[in-house]
Amino acid sequence: MIPASALEEIGQIVGLAHLKTRNEILTEYASDASRLASLPDAVVFPGNSRQIAQILMLASEMGFPVIPRGAGTGMTGGAVPVQGGLVMGMSRFDRILAIDEDNFVGRVEPGVITACFQETVEAVGLFYPPDPASIQISTIGGNVAECAGGLRAVKYGVTRDYVLGLKVVLPTGDILRTGVQTMKGVAGYDLTRLITGSEGTLAVITEITLRLIPRPVGRKTMVAFFPDVSSAVRTVSAIIRNRVIPTALEFLDRMCIDCVGQEMGLDMPAEAMAMLLIEVDGDEMRVAQDGGIIEKICQDQRAIRFEAAAGAEAADRLWEARRNVSPALFRLRPHKISEDVVVPRSRMPELSSFLERLTDRHGLPIAAFGHAGDGNIHVNIMLDRDAPGQVEAAEAAVKELFREVILLGGTITGEHGIGIAKAPYLDMEIPRSGIELMQRIKAAFDPKGILNPGKIFQ
């Protein structure tokens, strides 16, 4: 519980209009996209780094938690105030500070919407590739905190590959700049990469310096349907083996095809058990060449149907369908557990076979879709939490899934982070000595343990 005297002081720091304690506001900020929930004591919207520093110093002195929050699109409960305390909304930090067209660098505040930033840099012929499914609502700061991946990661990498430097406020109140504004820089430990992906547990990010690249001049979107999952998975390997690296290479299984097809009124072949959504980009010659190679490979792998989108509007419609897969799955059951596991591409057939056995063993629909190009598959265990035995079956399935993924040489999370949802399973992948080292790093940044407590470590 935050003392009344602390709330009064916070109100003086930010102005009473930017401190919220009404129950309807607290409820709005109690959960994120994970649907896990815990009520905060208050919500604050600071306007600059100095205000954040004053609030964090007060929290360290009085011992109440502070939970940084972007748009609340996280899938593992990273923004859920599990110990109550003060949710710190970063929505007032919403400015694009600079676009340096000579040096291919952008500077933004953390509350900038990812799609807005992409549109801004593309208008001057530049490109910011990270492309999470929540791009229209997620913020750059949240993307950095979770090291978001997305659809284009197979070719362009993830958020950390574009973060050059940060301005942060430490839990002690110190304001620090990390990293560089240049393409190279190796002075000291890489604090920028350490904070990127730290899920708001080490520092509050107030400014981000991002690497940009030239905007590709052309793109081509294609869709292929297959009679079985194994054919689709073999096609993924064949495309990469032929030295074609698509911008995006997405996989949907039959359950996903059915749900999104019904949701959006799309024409999907009734006999298709798997679908690949593929995009290439570059100059016109490269796009045509890669598109031709991919079409031949799909035909060789027994694709039922192969189509290239006829223009930008048709391509956007296909990508809209892909982004709608996750919410469309609620047609199957009212609740779900969504896991973002990763295995080496060559082991995806084994993962696919395992998911079929897992579905049979636990009697729950298990839908799979995701970034097949880099082996990052979103496994969705659908359930009704009010039905007897389904929660226990789903939890058992999660543990079996993680065990199998690790045996296949993979990881239990590719882009969603650990948060609170995966904290019980972290020691399945990371040995105790590694976890203890991380905890010592956390303590060095946050000696009083006030910043986003209860996340990552149990």
PDB file of N, CA, C and O in Angstrom, residues 357-383:
ATOM      1  N   ARG A 357       0.485 -34.993 -30.677  1.00  0.00           N
ATOM      2  CA  ARG A 357       0.392 -35.939 -29.553  1.00  0.00           C
ATOM      3  C   ARG A 357      -0.096 -35.232 -28.296  1.00  0.00           C
ATOM      4  O   ARG A 357      -0.883 -35.794 -27.515  1.00  0.00           O
ATOM      5  N   LEU A 358       0.348 -33.995 -28.101  1.00  0.00           N
ATOM      6  CA  LEU A 358      -0.044 -33.230 -26.914  1.00  0.00           C
ATOM      7  C   LEU A 358      -1.548 -32.953 -26.932  1.00  0.00           C
ATOM      8  O   LEU A 358      -2.225 -33.056 -25.901  1.00  0.00           O
ATOM      9  N   THR A 359      -2.072 -32.630 -28.105  1.00  0.00           N
ATOM     10  CA  THR A 359      -3.510 -32.399 -28.253  1.00  0.00           C
ATOM     11  C   THR A 359      -4.291 -33.655 -27.889  1.00  0.00           C
ATOM     12  O   THR A 359      -5.279 -33.603 -27.135  1.00  0.00           O
ATOM     13  N   ASP A 360      -3.869 -34.793 -28.413  1.00  0.00           N
ATOM     14  CA  ASP A 360      -4.561 -36.057 -28.134  1.00  0.00           C
ATOM     15  C   ASP A 360      -4.476 -36.424 -26.652  1.00  0.00           C
ATOM     16  O   ASP A 360      -5.453 -36.896 -26.057  1.00  0.00           O
ATOM     17  N   ARG A 361      -3.319 -36.187 -26.060  1.00  0.00           N
ATOM     18  CA  ARG A 361      -3.080 -36.614 -24.688  1.00  0.00           C
ATOM     19  C   ARG A 361      -3.937 -35.826 -23.693  1.00  0.00           C
ATOM     20  O   ARG A 361      -4.418 -36.388 -22.697  1.00  0.00           O
ATOM     21  N   HIS A 362      -4.129 -34.534 -23.947  1.00  0.00           N
ATOM     22  CA  HIS A 362      -4.811 -33.686 -22.960  1.00  0.00           C
ATOM     23  C   HIS A 362      -6.227 -33.296 -23.361  1.00  0.00           C
ATOM     24  O   HIS A 362      -6.942 -32.668 -22.568  1.00  0.00           O
ATOM     25  N   GLY A 363      -6.638 -33.628 -24.584  1.00  0.00           N
ATOM     26  CA  GLY A 363      -8.013 -33.384 -24.982  1.00  0.00           C
ATOM     27  C   GLY A 363      -8.388 -31.918 -25.103  1.00  0.00           C
ATOM     28  O   GLY A 363      -9.568 -31.569 -24.946  1.00  0.00           O
ATOM     29  N   LEU A 364      -7.413 -31.082 -25.376  1.00  0.00           N
ATOM     30  CA  LEU A 364      -7.666 -29.655 -25.554  1.00  0.00           C
ATOM     31  C   LEU A 364      -7.236 -29.234 -26.958  1.00  0.00           C
ATOM     32  O   LEU A 364      -6.236 -29.734 -27.479  1.00  0.00           O
ATOM     33  N   PRO A 365      -7.962 -28.292 -27.591  1.00  0.00           N
ATOM     34  CA  PRO A 365      -7.492 -27.778 -28.882  1.00  0.00           C
ATOM     35  C   PRO A 365      -6.172 -27.033 -28.692  1.00  0.00           C
ATOM     36  O   PRO A 365      -6.081 -26.154 -27.827  1.00  0.00           O
ATOM     37  N   ILE A 366      -5.179 -27.389 -29.477  1.00  0.00           N
ATOM     38  CA  ILE A 366      -3.893 -26.687 -29.422  1.00  0.00           C
ATOM     39  C   ILE A 366      -3.595 -26.168 -30.825  1.00  0.00           C
ATOM     40  O   ILE A 366      -3.303 -26.940 -31.738  1.00  0.00           O
ATOM     41  N   ALA A 367      -3.720 -24.869 -30.990  1.00  0.00           N
ATOM     42  CA  ALA A 367      -3.533 -24.220 -32.294  1.00  0.00           C
ATOM     43  C   ALA A 367      -2.127 -23.642 -32.374  1.00  0.00           C
ATOM     44  O   ALA A 367      -1.614 -23.093 -31.392  1.00  0.00           O
ATOM     45  N   ALA A 368      -1.517 -23.741 -33.550  1.00  0.00           N
ATOM     46  CA  ALA A 368      -0.146 -23.253 -33.730  1.00  0.00           C
ATOM     47  C   ALA A 368      -0.076 -22.325 -34.938  1.00  0.00           C
ATOM     48  O   ALA A 368      -0.617 -22.624 -36.003  1.00  0.00           O
ATOM     49  N   PHE A 369       0.589 -21.205 -34.735  1.00  0.00           N
ATOM     50  CA  PHE A 369       0.880 -20.287 -35.830  1.00  0.00           C
ATOM     51  C   PHE A 369       2.148 -19.532 -35.458  1.00  0.00           C
ATOM     52  O   PHE A 369       2.642 -19.651 -34.332  1.00  0.00           O
ATOM     53  N   GLY A 370       2.687 -18.772 -36.410  1.00  0.00           N
ATOM     54  CA  GLY A 370       3.828 -17.949 -36.036  1.00  0.00           C
ATOM     55  C   GLY A 370       4.890 -17.857 -37.092  1.00  0.00           C
ATOM     56  O   GLY A 370       4.665 -18.106 -38.281  1.00  0.00           O
ATOM     57  N   HIS A 371       6.066 -17.496 -36.619  1.00  0.00           N
ATOM     58  CA  HIS A 371       7.164 -17.089 -37.477  1.00  0.00           C
ATOM     59  C   HIS A 371       8.012 -18.307 -37.853  1.00  0.00           C
ATOM     60  O   HIS A 371       9.096 -18.528 -37.309  1.00  0.00           O
ATOM     61  N   ALA A 372       7.510 -19.068 -38.810  1.00  0.00           N
ATOM     62  CA  ALA A 372       8.177 -20.321 -39.179  1.00  0.00           C
ATOM     63  C   ALA A 372       9.567 -20.076 -39.724  1.00  0.00           C
ATOM     64  O   ALA A 372      10.444 -20.938 -39.614  1.00  0.00           O
ATOM     65  N   GLY A 373       9.805 -18.905 -40.301  1.00  0.00           N
ATOM     66  CA  GLY A 373      11.115 -18.618 -40.872  1.00  0.00           C
ATOM     67  C   GLY A 373      12.236 -18.619 -39.874  1.00  0.00           C
ATOM     68  O   GLY A 373      13.390 -18.897 -40.223  1.00  0.00           O
ATOM     69  N   ASP A 374      11.937 -18.312 -38.618  1.00  0.00           N
ATOM     70  CA  ASP A 374      12.980 -18.367 -37.591  1.00  0.00           C
ATOM     71  C   ASP A 374      12.648 -19.366 -36.486  1.00  0.00           C
ATOM     72  O   ASP A 374      13.245 -19.341 -35.406  1.00  0.00           O
ATOM     73  N   GLY A 375      11.690 -20.264 -36.748  1.00  0.00           N
ATOM     74  CA  GLY A 375      11.385 -21.332 -35.796  1.00  0.00           C
ATOM     75  C   GLY A 375      10.598 -20.891 -34.584  1.00  0.00           C
ATOM     76  O   GLY A 375      10.463 -21.656 -33.621  1.00  0.00           O
ATOM     77  N   ASN A 376      10.049 -19.671 -34.599  1.00  0.00           N
ATOM     78  CA  ASN A 376       9.313 -19.119 -33.456  1.00  0.00           C
ATOM     79  C   ASN A 376       7.816 -19.386 -33.658  1.00  0.00           C
ATOM     80  O   ASN A 376       7.153 -18.694 -34.426  1.00  0.00           O
ATOM     81  N   ILE A 377       7.297 -20.386 -32.967  1.00  0.00           N
ATOM     82  CA  ILE A 377       5.908 -20.802 -33.132  1.00  0.00           C
ATOM     83  C   ILE A 377       5.095 -20.442 -31.888  1.00  0.00           C
ATOM     84  O   ILE A 377       5.495 -20.724 -30.759  1.00  0.00           O
ATOM     85  N   HIS A 378       3.942 -19.813 -32.114  1.00  0.00           N
ATOM     86  CA  HIS A 378       3.028 -19.480 -31.030  1.00  0.00           C
ATOM     87  C   HIS A 378       2.071 -20.656 -30.837  1.00  0.00           C
ATOM     88  O   HIS A 378       1.232 -20.942 -31.704  1.00  0.00           O
ATOM     89  N   VAL A 379       2.235 -21.319 -29.730  1.00  0.00           N
ATOM     90  CA  VAL A 379       1.416 -22.479 -29.395  1.00  0.00           C
ATOM     91  C   VAL A 379       0.307 -22.009 -28.455  1.00  0.00           C
ATOM     92  O   VAL A 379       0.573 -21.511 -27.356  1.00  0.00           O
ATOM     93  N   ASN A 380      -0.941 -22.166 -28.892  1.00  0.00           N
ATOM     94  CA  ASN A 380      -2.089 -21.665 -28.143  1.00  0.00           C
ATOM     95  C   ASN A 380      -2.907 -22.833 -27.613  1.00  0.00           C
ATOM     96  O   ASN A 380      -3.552 -23.558 -28.386  1.00  0.00           O
ATOM     97  N   ILE A 381      -2.873 -23.011 -26.308  1.00  0.00           N
ATOM     98  CA  ILE A 381      -3.633 -24.075 -25.656  1.00  0.00           C
ATOM     99  C   ILE A 381      -4.978 -23.476 -25.262  1.00  0.00           C
ATOM    100  O   ILE A 381      -5.058 -22.608 -24.389  1.00  0.00           O
ATOM    101  N   MET A 382      -6.039 -23.908 -25.948  1.00  0.00           N
ATOM    102  CA  MET A 382      -7.365 -23.330 -25.762  1.00  0.00           C
ATOM    103  C   MET A 382      -8.126 -24.106 -24.683  1.00  0.00           C
ATOM    104  O   MET A 382      -8.093 -25.344 -24.668  1.00  0.00           O
ATOM    105  N   LEU A 383      -8.813 -23.372 -23.813  1.00  0.00           N
ATOM    106  CA  LEU A 383      -9.495 -24.028 -22.701  1.00  0.00           C
ATOM    107  C   LEU A 383     -10.655 -23.180 -22.192  1.00  0.00           C
ATOM    108  O   LEU A 383     -10.776 -21.991 -22.534  1.00  0.00           O
TER     109      LEU A 383
END
